[in-house]
Structures are given as structure tokens and as C-alpha cells.
Short mmCIF file of C-alpha atoms and ligand atoms in Angstrom, two decimals:
data_model
loop_
_atom_site.label_atom_id
_atom_site.label_comp_id
_atom_site.label_asym_id
_atom_site.label_seq_id
_atom_site.Cartn_x
_atom_site.Cartn_y
_atom_site.Cartn_z
CA MET A 71 -30.33 24.49 41.53
CA ALA A 72 -28.46 27.11 43.53
CA LEU A 73 -29.60 27.59 47.11
CA PRO A 74 -31.85 30.61 47.76
CA PRO A 75 -29.71 33.68 48.57
CA ILE A 76 -30.91 33.59 52.18
CA PHE A 77 -28.41 30.77 52.77
CA ASP A 78 -25.42 32.82 51.51
CA ARG A 79 -24.66 33.84 55.09
CA LEU A 80 -24.06 30.31 56.31
CA ARG A 81 -20.47 29.58 57.32
CA LEU A 82 -21.23 25.86 57.57
CA PRO A 83 -24.01 24.15 55.55
CA VAL A 84 -26.07 23.33 58.64
CA ILE A 85 -29.45 24.09 60.17
CA GLY A 86 -29.65 23.69 63.96
CA SER A 87 -32.98 21.86 64.03
CA PRO A 88 -35.97 22.89 66.16
CA LEU A 89 -36.18 20.97 69.44
CA PHE A 90 -39.38 20.95 71.49
CA ILE A 91 -38.80 22.60 74.91
CA ILE A 92 -35.00 22.68 74.34
CA SER A 93 -34.54 25.36 71.63
CA VAL A 94 -34.74 28.78 73.27
CA PRO A 95 -33.47 32.19 72.13
CA ASP A 96 -30.05 31.76 73.80
CA LEU A 97 -29.39 28.67 71.67
CA VAL A 98 -30.87 30.12 68.47
CA ILE A 99 -28.84 33.33 68.77
CA ALA A 100 -25.62 31.39 69.48
CA GLN A 101 -26.22 29.19 66.43
CA CYS A 102 -26.91 32.12 64.11
CA LYS A 103 -23.90 34.10 65.34
CA ALA A 104 -21.69 31.05 64.73
CA GLY A 105 -22.93 30.90 61.13
CA ILE A 106 -25.55 28.15 61.04
CA VAL A 107 -29.33 28.57 60.91
CA GLY A 108 -30.77 28.54 64.44
CA SER A 109 -34.38 27.50 64.89
CA PHE A 110 -37.06 26.86 67.49
CA PRO A 111 -40.64 25.56 67.59
CA ALA A 112 -43.10 28.45 68.04
CA LEU A 113 -44.74 26.31 70.72
CA ASN A 114 -41.66 26.66 72.93
CA ALA A 115 -42.66 30.27 73.61
CA ARG A 116 -45.42 29.92 76.19
CA PRO A 117 -47.77 31.67 76.60
CA GLN A 118 -48.32 32.67 72.97
CA SER A 119 -47.54 36.32 73.74
CA LEU A 120 -43.97 35.30 74.59
CA LEU A 121 -43.34 34.53 70.91
CA ASP A 122 -43.44 38.24 70.12
CA GLU A 123 -40.83 38.93 72.83
CA TRP A 124 -38.60 36.11 71.58
CA LEU A 125 -38.73 37.32 67.97
CA ASP A 126 -38.05 40.88 69.10
CA ARG A 127 -34.98 39.75 71.06
CA ILE A 128 -33.62 37.44 68.35
CA THR A 129 -34.08 40.07 65.62
CA GLU A 130 -32.46 42.82 67.72
CA GLU A 131 -29.50 40.77 68.91
CA LEU A 132 -28.71 39.45 65.45
CA ALA A 133 -28.97 42.95 63.95
CA ALA A 134 -26.59 44.25 66.65
CA TRP A 135 -24.19 41.39 65.85
CA ASP A 136 -24.31 42.26 62.15
CA ARG A 137 -23.52 45.91 62.88
CA ALA A 138 -20.52 44.90 65.02
CA ASN A 139 -19.36 42.07 62.71
CA PRO A 140 -20.10 43.09 59.12
CA ASP A 141 -17.51 40.63 57.79
CA VAL A 142 -19.17 37.63 59.51
CA PRO A 143 -22.89 38.45 59.61
CA ALA A 144 -25.24 36.14 61.49
CA ALA A 145 -27.00 33.32 59.66
CA PRO A 146 -30.81 33.65 59.35
CA PHE A 147 -33.09 32.06 61.94
CA ALA A 148 -36.13 29.82 61.49
CA VAL A 149 -39.38 29.24 63.35
CA ASN A 150 -40.97 25.80 63.32
CA GLN A 151 -44.75 25.51 63.05
CA ILE A 152 -46.50 22.27 63.92
CA VAL A 153 -49.25 22.13 61.28
CA HIS A 154 -51.44 19.61 63.06
CA ARG A 155 -54.99 19.82 64.34
CA SER A 156 -53.70 19.50 67.92
CA ASN A 157 -51.96 22.89 67.52
CA ASP A 158 -54.59 25.51 68.33
CA ARG A 159 -52.02 28.33 68.26
CA LEU A 160 -51.06 28.04 64.61
CA GLU A 161 -52.95 31.09 63.38
CA ALA A 162 -51.81 33.36 66.20
CA ASP A 163 -48.22 32.18 65.84
CA LEU A 164 -48.26 32.80 62.08
CA HIS A 165 -49.56 36.28 62.70
CA THR A 166 -46.64 36.97 65.03
CA CYS A 167 -44.19 35.52 62.48
CA ALA A 168 -45.65 37.86 59.85
CA LYS A 169 -45.09 40.85 62.15
CA TRP A 170 -41.38 40.00 62.42
CA LYS A 171 -41.04 38.79 58.81
CA VAL A 172 -39.45 35.54 59.99
CA PRO A 173 -36.98 34.61 57.22
CA ILE A 174 -37.45 30.82 57.32
CA VAL A 175 -40.52 28.88 58.46
CA ILE A 176 -40.13 25.14 58.99
CA THR A 177 -43.42 23.25 58.82
CA SER A 178 -43.94 19.82 60.35
CA LEU A 179 -46.79 17.30 60.46
CA GLY A 180 -48.89 18.85 57.69
CA ALA A 181 -48.40 20.91 54.50
CA ARG A 182 -50.80 23.77 53.69
CA PRO A 183 -50.70 26.00 50.58
CA GLU A 184 -52.10 29.04 52.42
CA LEU A 185 -49.33 28.84 54.99
CA ASN A 186 -46.67 28.77 52.27
CA ASP A 187 -48.37 31.71 50.53
CA ALA A 188 -48.44 33.70 53.77
CA VAL A 189 -44.71 33.19 54.37
CA HIS A 190 -43.92 34.12 50.76
CA SER A 191 -45.98 37.29 51.10
CA TRP A 192 -43.48 38.70 53.61
CA GLY A 193 -40.45 37.44 51.66
CA GLY A 194 -39.74 34.35 53.73
CA ILE A 195 -39.17 30.79 52.59
CA THR A 196 -40.69 27.54 53.84
CA LEU A 197 -39.00 24.22 54.46
CA HIS A 198 -41.25 21.23 55.06
CA ASP A 199 -40.11 18.09 56.84
CA VAL A 200 -41.08 14.72 55.40
CA ILE A 201 -40.34 11.05 56.07
CA ASP A 202 -40.81 9.65 52.57
CA ASP A 203 -40.94 10.46 48.86
CA ARG A 204 -44.77 10.54 48.77
CA PHE A 205 -44.96 13.25 51.44
CA ALA A 206 -42.12 15.07 49.69
CA HIS A 207 -44.19 15.28 46.49
CA LYS A 208 -47.21 16.52 48.44
CA ALA A 209 -45.18 19.22 50.21
CA VAL A 210 -43.76 20.58 46.95
CA GLU A 211 -47.20 20.47 45.26
CA LYS A 212 -48.50 22.59 48.13
CA GLY A 213 -45.76 25.19 47.68
CA ALA A 214 -42.92 24.38 50.06
CA ASP A 215 -39.61 25.88 48.88
CA GLY A 216 -37.39 23.20 50.33
CA LEU A 217 -37.57 19.74 51.85
CA ILE A 218 -36.16 18.39 55.08
CA LEU A 219 -35.73 14.65 54.66
CA VAL A 220 -36.06 13.08 58.10
CA ALA A 221 -34.30 9.75 57.72
CA THR A 222 -33.96 6.86 60.12
CA GLY A 223 -32.07 7.50 63.34
CA ALA A 224 -33.19 11.13 63.72
CA GLY A 225 -34.02 12.42 67.19
CA GLY A 226 -37.66 13.00 68.08
CA HIS A 227 -40.20 12.01 65.44
CA ALA A 228 -38.22 10.14 62.79
CA GLY A 229 -38.71 8.21 59.61
CA ARG A 230 -37.64 4.71 58.66
CA LEU A 231 -35.84 5.38 55.38
CA ASN A 232 -32.12 5.01 54.96
CA PRO A 233 -30.67 8.37 53.86
CA PHE A 234 -28.98 6.93 50.73
CA PRO A 235 -32.13 5.95 48.81
CA PHE A 236 -34.16 8.75 50.41
CA VAL A 237 -31.94 11.57 49.09
CA GLN A 238 -31.41 9.72 45.82
CA GLU A 239 -35.13 9.32 45.11
CA VAL A 240 -36.09 12.88 46.01
CA ARG A 241 -33.13 14.36 44.09
CA GLU A 242 -34.32 12.52 40.98
CA TRP A 243 -37.26 14.93 40.64
CA PHE A 244 -36.63 17.87 43.02
CA ASP A 245 -33.92 20.45 42.29
CA GLY A 246 -34.76 22.79 45.20
CA PRO A 247 -33.06 22.86 48.60
CA ILE A 248 -32.79 19.47 50.29
CA ILE A 249 -31.82 19.30 53.94
CA LEU A 250 -30.94 15.89 55.35
CA SER A 251 -31.91 15.04 58.93
CA GLY A 252 -30.94 12.10 61.08
CA ALA A 253 -27.96 11.26 63.27
CA ILE A 254 -25.61 13.81 61.66
CA ALA A 255 -23.18 14.83 64.38
CA THR A 256 -19.77 15.47 62.81
CA GLY A 257 -18.37 17.75 60.11
CA ARG A 258 -17.53 14.64 58.11
CA ALA A 259 -21.20 13.60 58.22
CA VAL A 260 -22.25 17.10 57.08
CA LEU A 261 -20.02 16.67 54.02
CA ALA A 262 -21.41 13.16 53.51
CA ALA A 263 -24.94 14.59 53.38
CA GLN A 264 -23.79 16.91 50.60
CA VAL A 265 -22.04 14.11 48.73
CA LEU A 266 -25.33 12.18 48.82
CA GLY A 267 -27.07 15.09 47.11
CA ALA A 268 -28.41 17.19 50.00
CA ASP A 269 -27.56 20.90 50.27
CA LEU A 270 -27.56 21.24 54.03
CA ALA A 271 -27.46 19.03 57.12
CA TYR A 272 -30.08 19.27 59.88
CA ILE A 273 -28.55 18.72 63.32
CA GLY A 274 -30.58 18.40 66.51
CA SER A 275 -29.50 16.05 69.30
CA PRO A 276 -25.87 17.27 69.58
CA PHE A 277 -27.23 20.72 70.50
CA ILE A 278 -29.02 19.28 73.53
CA ALA A 279 -25.53 18.95 75.04
CA THR A 280 -24.87 22.70 75.01
CA ASP A 281 -24.83 25.31 77.77
CA GLU A 282 -27.62 27.23 76.03
CA ALA A 283 -30.06 24.30 75.65
CA ASN A 284 -33.13 24.32 77.90
CA ALA A 285 -32.66 20.78 79.24
CA VAL A 286 -31.86 19.38 82.69
CA ASP A 287 -28.25 18.38 83.33
CA ALA A 288 -29.06 14.65 83.45
CA TYR A 289 -30.51 14.86 79.92
CA LYS A 290 -27.45 16.72 78.61
CA GLN A 291 -25.22 14.12 80.30
CA GLY A 292 -27.32 11.32 78.79
CA ILE A 293 -26.54 12.71 75.32
CA VAL A 294 -22.81 12.82 76.14
CA GLU A 295 -22.78 9.26 77.47
CA GLY A 296 -25.18 7.68 74.97
CA ARG A 297 -24.37 5.85 71.76
CA ALA A 298 -26.45 4.58 68.86
CA ALA A 299 -27.40 1.39 70.69
CA ASP A 300 -28.93 3.46 73.51
CA ILE A 301 -31.72 4.79 71.28
CA VAL A 302 -35.22 3.29 71.30
CA TYR A 303 -37.72 3.76 68.41
CA SER A 304 -41.34 3.80 69.59
CA ASN A 305 -44.71 5.43 68.92
CA LEU A 306 -45.89 4.94 72.51
CA PHE A 307 -45.18 8.45 73.77
CA THR A 308 -46.81 10.71 71.16
CA GLY A 309 -48.63 8.37 68.77
CA ILE A 310 -45.95 8.94 66.12
CA HIS A 311 -42.75 6.90 65.87
CA GLY A 312 -39.73 8.63 67.31
CA ASN A 313 -36.32 8.02 68.84
CA TYR A 314 -35.68 8.35 72.56
CA LEU A 315 -32.89 7.79 75.06
CA ARG A 316 -33.20 4.28 76.50
CA SER A 317 -32.12 5.43 79.99
CA SER A 318 -35.07 7.84 80.23
CA VAL A 319 -37.51 5.06 79.24
CA VAL A 320 -36.05 2.84 81.98
CA ALA A 321 -36.21 5.70 84.50
CA ALA A 322 -39.94 6.04 83.70
CA GLY A 323 -40.39 2.43 84.84
CA LEU A 324 -40.87 0.98 81.33
CA ASN A 325 -39.11 -1.89 79.59
CA PRO A 326 -37.58 -0.32 76.44
CA ASP A 327 -37.44 -3.71 74.73
CA LYS A 328 -41.13 -4.44 75.23
CA LEU A 329 -42.95 -1.17 74.66
CA PRO A 330 -46.58 -1.48 73.58
CA GLU A 331 -47.74 0.06 70.28
CA SER A 332 -49.72 3.29 70.48
CA ASP A 333 -52.87 4.23 68.61
CA PRO A 334 -52.03 7.08 66.13
CA SER A 335 -55.18 8.90 67.25
CA ALA A 336 -53.45 9.30 70.62
CA MET A 337 -51.12 11.79 68.88
CA ASN A 338 -50.46 14.65 71.23
CA PHE A 339 -47.41 16.57 70.20
CA GLY A 340 -47.81 19.12 72.96
CA GLY A 341 -47.89 16.45 75.66
CA ALA A 342 -44.99 17.75 77.69
CA LYS A 343 -44.57 14.51 79.63
CA ALA A 344 -43.30 12.70 76.55
CA TRP A 345 -40.52 15.22 76.07
CA LYS A 346 -39.87 16.26 79.68
CA GLU A 347 -39.49 12.76 81.07
CA ILE A 348 -38.94 10.62 77.98
CA TRP A 349 -35.97 12.25 76.32
CA GLY A 350 -35.81 12.49 72.55
CA SER A 351 -32.47 11.73 70.90
CA GLY A 352 -31.09 10.62 67.55
CA GLN A 353 -28.57 7.84 66.94
CA GLY A 354 -25.62 10.16 66.24
CA ILE A 355 -24.80 11.03 69.85
CA GLY A 356 -21.77 8.75 70.12
CA ALA A 357 -19.89 11.67 68.57
CA VAL A 358 -20.96 14.05 71.35
CA THR A 359 -18.26 14.15 74.01
CA ALA A 360 -19.03 17.21 76.16
CA VAL A 361 -21.60 19.73 77.28
CA GLU A 362 -20.15 22.99 75.97
CA PRO A 363 -21.17 26.33 74.45
CA ALA A 364 -22.95 25.93 71.10
CA ALA A 365 -20.28 28.10 69.44
CA VAL A 366 -17.54 25.66 70.51
CA LYS A 367 -19.47 22.72 69.05
CA ILE A 368 -20.04 24.60 65.79
CA GLU A 369 -16.36 25.59 65.50
CA ARG A 370 -15.43 21.91 65.88
CA LEU A 371 -17.95 20.94 63.20
CA LYS A 372 -16.41 23.55 60.87
CA LYS A 373 -12.89 22.17 61.44
CA GLU A 374 -14.06 18.58 60.90
CA TYR A 375 -15.92 19.61 57.74
CA ALA A 376 -12.87 21.40 56.31
CA ALA A 377 -10.59 18.46 57.16
CA ALA A 378 -12.98 15.95 55.57
CA LYS A 379 -13.22 18.10 52.45
CA ALA A 380 -9.44 18.46 52.22
CA ALA A 381 -9.02 14.69 52.57
CA LEU A 382 -11.32 14.12 49.60
CA ILE A 383 -9.37 16.34 47.24
C1 LIG B 179 -35.78 16.39 71.83
C2 LIG B 179 -36.20 16.64 70.43
C3 LIG B 179 -37.27 17.47 70.17
C4 LIG B 179 -37.67 17.72 68.85
N1 LIG B 179 -38.69 18.59 68.61
C5 LIG B 179 -39.03 18.90 67.34
C6 LIG B 179 -40.02 19.87 67.08
O1 LIG B 179 -40.60 20.48 67.98
N2 LIG B 179 -40.32 20.15 65.79
C7 LIG B 179 -39.68 19.53 64.76
O2 LIG B 179 -39.98 19.82 63.59
N3 LIG B 179 -38.73 18.60 64.97
C8 LIG B 179 -38.38 18.28 66.25
N4 LIG B 179 -37.38 17.37 66.47
C9 LIG B 179 -36.71 16.74 65.32
C10 LIG B 179 -35.51 17.58 64.90
O3 LIG B 179 -35.93 18.80 64.39
C11 LIG B 179 -34.61 16.86 63.87
O4 LIG B 179 -35.34 16.24 62.85
C12 LIG B 179 -33.73 15.84 64.54
O5 LIG B 179 -33.28 16.30 65.77
C13 LIG B 179 -32.54 15.51 63.67
O6 LIG B 179 -31.91 14.33 64.09
P1 LIG B 179 -30.73 14.33 65.19
O7 LIG B 179 -31.38 14.61 66.49
O8 LIG B 179 -30.24 12.93 65.11
O9 LIG B 179 -29.73 15.35 64.82
C14 LIG B 179 -36.98 17.09 67.77
C15 LIG B 179 -35.89 16.26 68.06
C16 LIG B 179 -35.49 16.03 69.36
C17 LIG B 179 -34.29 15.18 69.63
#
């Protein structure tokens, strides 16, 4: 199936994924101007009233960019909603998204038909993130337009499935947009995601090492210095399994090789400590060599993608 027309404006088949605390308007705007979808979790705008200001600014700045650059219009942006009982802002945040007719809503940790209906009512589309084929079926049954397959090695909350069978199995029955997430950090890997059967790549951790990211310098540097072996998979910090930078676990006085298991009922996505002190990261960061403007990173991805494509022909 062809991608929905909303993706026509992309100049690289990539969504800059939503990053708790880290994704702020500066990063989202830079991503969209450079031609990839920029996104942020609604919960990053605190207090709730700030969400309205953020959406106002993002909408205005992207419209101004489009007026000045009609030949390279900005890519659309996305807002991520955590659809979990611990999120008591969901209704208010959706209301604000409706006001600004947010073009893409990314839902995580729960699929709800009424939420999909609401987004469709203002002309938006929904993408739901899932960690296996069973959840993928559920999300589509409940009305999601596209699926984000969060494979093993992804930063933050991550699945356990290898991307090869994961994309293969979902593609067998789903012909809508598939976005592959997990340790994608080069243009070559973006192309690989498409060769596997995905439409777009979902890239998170590399954008932590950008000037625009809302992260302390030591975290950004940790992404630059880290490699796949420096990532620890644990459910201790939020109750859900995720990938974190080993150095931050050590700095918190814990032994990364002997972390206790957590009770899933301890799930607390908004627990800032987990993300402020224990730093989320995917396994793809070996490819990240510098903290730089997001636009510079995206231009490099575009060159790598074009070179990889040319080499295949
Ligand atoms: C620090 C951090 C915070 C994240 N926060 C969120 C979030 O708030 N909502 C969400 O849907 N995904 C979140 N994710 C997951 C990403 O959206 C995405 O699946 C992941 O970054 C992709 O893998 P990569 O980091 O290897 O590129 C987070 C990931 C990281 C690294």
C-alpha cells in the first residue's frame, strides 16, 4: 500500500522518535525543517498548559518555513500520547491536540478506538507502537493507521524481537504503514529497514547527541562514546523492560550485571528519576560520533542513504 499523503513531504524516510524529557520544540522544529518527522511526548510539556504554547510555536514556525521555502516544505510533526492509566493528562492533552489539529499522533502503552476516532475526526493519523505481532493485531483492530515495530535494541522501552522476523510477520497481514524502531543510526540502516519491508525508520538515541536535545552534556557525551555493548536491558527502572546506558547505571551505584527484576505493577512512566539519572539509549549509538545540530546529523543520514541505495543498484 502507498504511504498516506501526509508522508509525501519527507526528504528521508525517517521519523525522529519521541524521547521523554529530551524532545523539545527546538529539536522537533529542526527535524521537520530538515525533512523528517519530528515528534515529542505530550508529557514533556509541563505543566499541561505548556502543550498549547508548544503546538502554537511549532505550527507557526513550520508554516513560516513553508512560506519561505516552498520547494522544500517542512515534514509534518507528531505528538506522542502515553495511553496508560498512570497518565492522568491524556484527555486534556488530546483536547489540546484537537485544537491544533496535530497531523500525526503516536500512541504508546495502550490502544484505544475512541482515541483513533478522535484523531481521525480532525484529519490526523495515528501510529501505534508495539513489541510483537499480537499487539500489532490488537492495534489495527482498534483503528490505528500505522504500526511502529519496536524491535530489540531500541532505546527506552524496547521489545525482544529481532527485526527480521518481526517485520516479516507483520507484513504478511498488514499492508499499511510500518515504521521500524530499534538501533537504526545510519542511512544504510534506514535503507535496510525498507528492504526488510518497513516504510520508514524510527530513530531516537542518535538525536540525544544534538545541540537541540534537552539532555545534560554528560548524557550527550555518553551517547557519543557508547557502543552496543554499553547498553543494559532491564525492567528495574520503570517496571517495563528497556535499554539504558551502562555508565549511568554504574553512576547510580548499581551493578548493571546484577540488576534485580521489577514488579510490572511498579510501572511508572512519569517517574523522572528513571530517565533523568538512568539514561535511556538504544544499541545503535556506536555510529554516533559527535554532538552536533540535528540538521547536520540528518544531512549525513541522507548522504549515507543515497550512497547505500546507489551501491545496491
Ligand atoms: C531516552 C529515551 C526516551 C524515550 N521516551 C519515549 C517516550 O516518551 N515515548 C515513546 O513512545 N517512546 C520513547 N522512547 C522510545 C523511542 O521513541 C524509540 O522507540 C527508540 O528511541 C528507537 O530506538 P533507538 O533509540 O535505538 O533509535 C524513548 C527512547 C529513549 C532512548
